[in-house]
PDB file of C-alpha atoms in Angstrom:
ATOM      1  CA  UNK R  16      91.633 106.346  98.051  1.00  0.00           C
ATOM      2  CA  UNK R  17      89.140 107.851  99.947  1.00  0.00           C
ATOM      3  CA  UNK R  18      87.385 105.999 103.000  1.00  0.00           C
ATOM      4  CA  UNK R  19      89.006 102.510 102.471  1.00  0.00           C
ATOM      5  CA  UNK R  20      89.036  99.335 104.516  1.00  0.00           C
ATOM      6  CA  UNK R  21      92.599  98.030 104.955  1.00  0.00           C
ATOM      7  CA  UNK R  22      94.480  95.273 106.386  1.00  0.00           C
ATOM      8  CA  UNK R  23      98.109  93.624 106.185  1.00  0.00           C
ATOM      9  CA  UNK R  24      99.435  90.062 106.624  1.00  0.00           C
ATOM     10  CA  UNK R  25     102.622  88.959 106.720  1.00  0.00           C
ATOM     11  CA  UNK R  26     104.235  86.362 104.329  1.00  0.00           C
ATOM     12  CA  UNK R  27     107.376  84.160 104.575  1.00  0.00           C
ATOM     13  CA  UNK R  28     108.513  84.975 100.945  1.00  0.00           C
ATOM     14  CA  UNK R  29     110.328  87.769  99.168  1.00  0.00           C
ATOM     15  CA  UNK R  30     108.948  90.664  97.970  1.00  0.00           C
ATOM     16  CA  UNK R  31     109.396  89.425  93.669  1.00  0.00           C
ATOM     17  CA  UNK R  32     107.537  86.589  94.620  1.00  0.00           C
ATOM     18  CA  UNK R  33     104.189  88.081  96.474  1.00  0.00           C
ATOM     19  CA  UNK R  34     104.271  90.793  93.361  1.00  0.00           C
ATOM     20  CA  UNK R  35     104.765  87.419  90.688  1.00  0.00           C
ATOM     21  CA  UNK R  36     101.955  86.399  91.881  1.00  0.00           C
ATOM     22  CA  UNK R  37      99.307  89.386  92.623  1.00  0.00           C
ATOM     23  CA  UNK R  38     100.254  90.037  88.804  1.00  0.00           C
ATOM     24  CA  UNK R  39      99.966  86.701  87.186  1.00  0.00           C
ATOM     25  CA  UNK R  40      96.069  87.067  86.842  1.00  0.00           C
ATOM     26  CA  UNK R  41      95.297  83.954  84.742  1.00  0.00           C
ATOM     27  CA  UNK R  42      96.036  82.135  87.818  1.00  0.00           C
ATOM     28  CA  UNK R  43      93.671  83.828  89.944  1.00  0.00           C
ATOM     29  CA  UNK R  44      91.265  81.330  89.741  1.00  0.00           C
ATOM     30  CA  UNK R  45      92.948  78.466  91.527  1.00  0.00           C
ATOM     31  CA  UNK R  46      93.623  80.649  94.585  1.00  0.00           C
ATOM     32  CA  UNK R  47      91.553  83.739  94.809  1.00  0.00           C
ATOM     33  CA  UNK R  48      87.714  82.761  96.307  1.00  0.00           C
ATOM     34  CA  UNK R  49      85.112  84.361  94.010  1.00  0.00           C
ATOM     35  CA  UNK R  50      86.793  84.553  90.965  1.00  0.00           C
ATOM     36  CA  UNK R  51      86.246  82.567  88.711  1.00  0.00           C
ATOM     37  CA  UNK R  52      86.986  84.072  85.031  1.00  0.00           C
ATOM     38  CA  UNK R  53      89.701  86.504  84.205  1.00  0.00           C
ATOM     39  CA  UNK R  54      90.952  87.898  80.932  1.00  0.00           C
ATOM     40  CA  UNK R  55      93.834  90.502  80.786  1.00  0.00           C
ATOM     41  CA  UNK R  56      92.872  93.185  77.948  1.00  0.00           C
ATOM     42  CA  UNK R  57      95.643  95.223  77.574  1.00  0.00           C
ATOM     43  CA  UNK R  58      99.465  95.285  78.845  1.00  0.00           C
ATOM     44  CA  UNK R  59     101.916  97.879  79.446  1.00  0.00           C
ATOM     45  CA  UNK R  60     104.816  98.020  77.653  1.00  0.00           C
ATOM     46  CA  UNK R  61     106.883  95.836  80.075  1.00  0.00           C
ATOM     47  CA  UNK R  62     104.083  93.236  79.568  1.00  0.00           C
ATOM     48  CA  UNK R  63     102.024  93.684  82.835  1.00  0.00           C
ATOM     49  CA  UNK R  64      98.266  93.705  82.967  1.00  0.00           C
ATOM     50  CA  UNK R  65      96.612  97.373  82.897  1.00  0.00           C
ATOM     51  CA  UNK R  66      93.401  96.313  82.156  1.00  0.00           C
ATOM     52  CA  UNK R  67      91.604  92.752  83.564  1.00  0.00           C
ATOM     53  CA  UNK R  68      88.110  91.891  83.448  1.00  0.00           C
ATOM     54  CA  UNK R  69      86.907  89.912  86.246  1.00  0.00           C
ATOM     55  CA  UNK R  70      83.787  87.684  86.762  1.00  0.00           C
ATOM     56  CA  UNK R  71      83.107  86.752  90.234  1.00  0.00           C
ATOM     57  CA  UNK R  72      80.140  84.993  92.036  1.00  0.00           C
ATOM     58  CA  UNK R  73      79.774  85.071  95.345  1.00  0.00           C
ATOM     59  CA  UNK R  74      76.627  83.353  96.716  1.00  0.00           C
ATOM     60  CA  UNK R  75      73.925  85.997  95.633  1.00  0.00           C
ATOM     61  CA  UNK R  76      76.620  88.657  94.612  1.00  0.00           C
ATOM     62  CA  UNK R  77      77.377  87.842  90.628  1.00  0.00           C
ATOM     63  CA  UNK R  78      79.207  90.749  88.410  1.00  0.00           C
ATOM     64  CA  UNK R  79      81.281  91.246  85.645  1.00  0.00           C
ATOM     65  CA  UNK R  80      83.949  94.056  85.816  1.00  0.00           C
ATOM     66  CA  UNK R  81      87.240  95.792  84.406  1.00  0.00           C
ATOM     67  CA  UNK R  82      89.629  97.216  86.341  1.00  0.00           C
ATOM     68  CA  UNK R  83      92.938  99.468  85.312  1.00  0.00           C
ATOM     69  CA  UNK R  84      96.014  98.698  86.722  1.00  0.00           C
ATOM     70  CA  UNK R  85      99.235 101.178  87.538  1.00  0.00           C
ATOM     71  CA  UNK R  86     101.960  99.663  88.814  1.00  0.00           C
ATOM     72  CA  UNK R  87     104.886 101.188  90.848  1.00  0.00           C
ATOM     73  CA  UNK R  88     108.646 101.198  89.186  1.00  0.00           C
ATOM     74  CA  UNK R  89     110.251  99.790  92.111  1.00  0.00           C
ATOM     75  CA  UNK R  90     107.679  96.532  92.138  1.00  0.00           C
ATOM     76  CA  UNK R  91     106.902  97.225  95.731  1.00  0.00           C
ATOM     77  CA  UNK R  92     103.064  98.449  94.949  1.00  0.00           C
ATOM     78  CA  UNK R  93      99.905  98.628  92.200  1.00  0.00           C
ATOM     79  CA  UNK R  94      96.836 100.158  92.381  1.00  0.00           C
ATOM     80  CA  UNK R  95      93.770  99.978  90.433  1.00  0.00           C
ATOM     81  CA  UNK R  96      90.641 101.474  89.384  1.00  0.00           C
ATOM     82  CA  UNK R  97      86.879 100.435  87.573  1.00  0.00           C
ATOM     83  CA  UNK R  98      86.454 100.795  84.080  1.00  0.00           C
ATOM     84  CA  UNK R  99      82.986  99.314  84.261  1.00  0.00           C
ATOM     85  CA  UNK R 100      81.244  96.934  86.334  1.00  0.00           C
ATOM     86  CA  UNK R 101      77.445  96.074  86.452  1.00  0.00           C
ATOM     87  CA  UNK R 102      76.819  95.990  89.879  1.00  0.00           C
ATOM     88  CA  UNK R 103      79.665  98.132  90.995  1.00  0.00           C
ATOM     89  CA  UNK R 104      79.845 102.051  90.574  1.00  0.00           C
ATOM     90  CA  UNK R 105      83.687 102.349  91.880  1.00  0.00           C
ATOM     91  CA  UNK R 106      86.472 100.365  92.808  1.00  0.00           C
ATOM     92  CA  UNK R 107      89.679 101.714  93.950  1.00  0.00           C
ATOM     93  CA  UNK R 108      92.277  99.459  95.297  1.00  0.00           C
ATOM     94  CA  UNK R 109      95.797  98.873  96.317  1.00  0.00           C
ATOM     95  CA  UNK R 110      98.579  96.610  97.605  1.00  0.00           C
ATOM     96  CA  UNK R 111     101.459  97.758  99.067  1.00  0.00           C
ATOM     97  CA  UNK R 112     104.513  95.118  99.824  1.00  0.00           C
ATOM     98  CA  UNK R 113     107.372  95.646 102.721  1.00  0.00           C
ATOM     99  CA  UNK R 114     110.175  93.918 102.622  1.00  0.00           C
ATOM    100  CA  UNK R 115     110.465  92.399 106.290  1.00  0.00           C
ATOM    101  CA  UNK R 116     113.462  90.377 107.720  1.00  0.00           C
ATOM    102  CA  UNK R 117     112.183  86.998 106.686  1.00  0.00           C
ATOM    103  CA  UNK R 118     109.605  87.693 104.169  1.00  0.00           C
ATOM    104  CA  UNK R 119     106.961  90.428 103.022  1.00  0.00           C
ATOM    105  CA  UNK R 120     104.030  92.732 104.784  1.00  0.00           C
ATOM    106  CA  UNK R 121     101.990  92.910 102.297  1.00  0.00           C
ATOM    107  CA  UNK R 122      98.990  95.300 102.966  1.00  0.00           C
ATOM    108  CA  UNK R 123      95.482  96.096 100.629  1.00  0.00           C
ATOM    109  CA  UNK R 124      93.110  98.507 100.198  1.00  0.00           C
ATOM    110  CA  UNK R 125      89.946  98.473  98.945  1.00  0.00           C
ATOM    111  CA  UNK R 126      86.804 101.198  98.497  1.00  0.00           C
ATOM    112  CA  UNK R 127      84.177 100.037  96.967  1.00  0.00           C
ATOM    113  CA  UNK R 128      80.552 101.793  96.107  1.00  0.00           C
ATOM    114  CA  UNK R 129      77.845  99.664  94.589  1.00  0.00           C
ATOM    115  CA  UNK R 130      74.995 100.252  92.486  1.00  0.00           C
ATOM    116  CA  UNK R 131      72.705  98.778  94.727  1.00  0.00           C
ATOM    117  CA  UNK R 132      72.176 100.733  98.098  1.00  0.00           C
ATOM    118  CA  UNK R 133      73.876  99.397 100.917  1.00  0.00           C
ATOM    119  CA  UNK R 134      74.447 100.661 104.707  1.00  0.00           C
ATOM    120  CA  UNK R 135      78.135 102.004 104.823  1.00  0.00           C
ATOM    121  CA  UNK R 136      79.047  99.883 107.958  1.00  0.00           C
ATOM    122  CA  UNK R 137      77.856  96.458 106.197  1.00  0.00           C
ATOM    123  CA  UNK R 138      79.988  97.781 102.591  1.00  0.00           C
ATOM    124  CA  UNK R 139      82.687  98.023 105.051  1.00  0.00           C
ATOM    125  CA  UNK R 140      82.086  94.801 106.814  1.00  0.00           C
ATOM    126  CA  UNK R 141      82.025  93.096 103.151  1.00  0.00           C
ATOM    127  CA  UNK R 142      85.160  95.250 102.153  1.00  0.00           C
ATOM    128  CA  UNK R 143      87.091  93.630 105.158  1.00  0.00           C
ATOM    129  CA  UNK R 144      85.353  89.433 104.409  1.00  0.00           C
ATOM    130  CA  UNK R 145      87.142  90.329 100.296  1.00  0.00           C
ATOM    131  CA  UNK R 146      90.417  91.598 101.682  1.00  0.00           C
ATOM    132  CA  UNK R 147      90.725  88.820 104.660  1.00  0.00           C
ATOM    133  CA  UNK R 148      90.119  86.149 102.210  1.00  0.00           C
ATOM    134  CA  UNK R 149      92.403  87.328  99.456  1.00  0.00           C
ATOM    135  CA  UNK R 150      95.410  87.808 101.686  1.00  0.00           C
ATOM    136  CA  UNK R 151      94.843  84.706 103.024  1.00  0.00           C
ATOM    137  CA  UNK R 152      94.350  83.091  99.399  1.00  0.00           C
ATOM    138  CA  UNK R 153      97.411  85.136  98.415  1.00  0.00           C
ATOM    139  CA  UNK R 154      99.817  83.800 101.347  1.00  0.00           C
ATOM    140  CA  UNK R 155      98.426  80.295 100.944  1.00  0.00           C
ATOM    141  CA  UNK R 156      99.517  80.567  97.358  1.00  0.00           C
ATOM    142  CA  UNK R 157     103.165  82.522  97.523  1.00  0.00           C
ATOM    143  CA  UNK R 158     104.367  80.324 100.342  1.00  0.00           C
ATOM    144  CA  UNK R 159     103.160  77.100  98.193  1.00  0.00           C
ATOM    145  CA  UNK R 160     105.293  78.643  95.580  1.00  0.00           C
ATOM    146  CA  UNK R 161     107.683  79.500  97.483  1.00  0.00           C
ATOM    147  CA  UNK R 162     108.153  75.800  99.227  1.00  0.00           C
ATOM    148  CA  UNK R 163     108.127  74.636  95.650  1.00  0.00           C
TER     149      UNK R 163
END
């Protein structure tokens, strides 16, 4: 993943848990800003997601897009990659988990190149807003579960 913006928060939960959730994408709605539709397309044959289209809206950024999924045999990662989008020309993404003495590192990785032109150091500014908020959506929602 060439030229991506990462970053890696901590959560007080094991690692089954953070993965149970960054894989159950129905539910991405309740906790994950901007997304607000999600339908899985096709499964693997363990029954997780490969492909998910996505709609998202945020403020005056709207789009519709499919990403494919591959996801690691030990549980500890998945990656993914556009299919299609409308306003998006690539996405390639990852998160990686860490098993940690009382919980999970959990870090993600995003590139993304749009269709509309955009400066590289404000893509990377609103690379680093999407991943902030959705570890921060995704350790407000494991450690809910988790407390549960």
């Amino acid at each position: 993943m060439a030229d991506a913006t990462t970053s890696t928060i901590h959560i007080a939960a094991p690692p089954e848990l953070v993965m149970a959730v960054i894989a159950d994408f129905p539910a991405y709605p309740t906790w994950a800003e901007q997304i607000n539709g999600v339908e899985i397309l096709t499964e693997d044959e363990q029954g997780r997601a490969e492909q998910v289209r996505f709609t998202m809206d945020a403020g005056p950024i709207k789009d519709s897009y499919t990403l494919d999924y591959t996801w690691a045999p030990d549980g500890m990662s998945v990656r993914w990659t556009l299919v299609k989008g409308q306003i998006q020309r690539a996405q390639d993404g990852s998160y990686v988990l860490e098993k940690t003495g009382d919980g999970t590192s959990v870090t993600y990785a995003l590139s993304v190149d749009l269709a509309i032109p955009i400066i590289g150091m404000l893509r990377r500014k609103a690379e680093k807003v999407i991943i902030d908020t959705a570890l921060k959506g995704l350790k407000r929602r494991v450690e809910a579960l988790d407390k549960a």
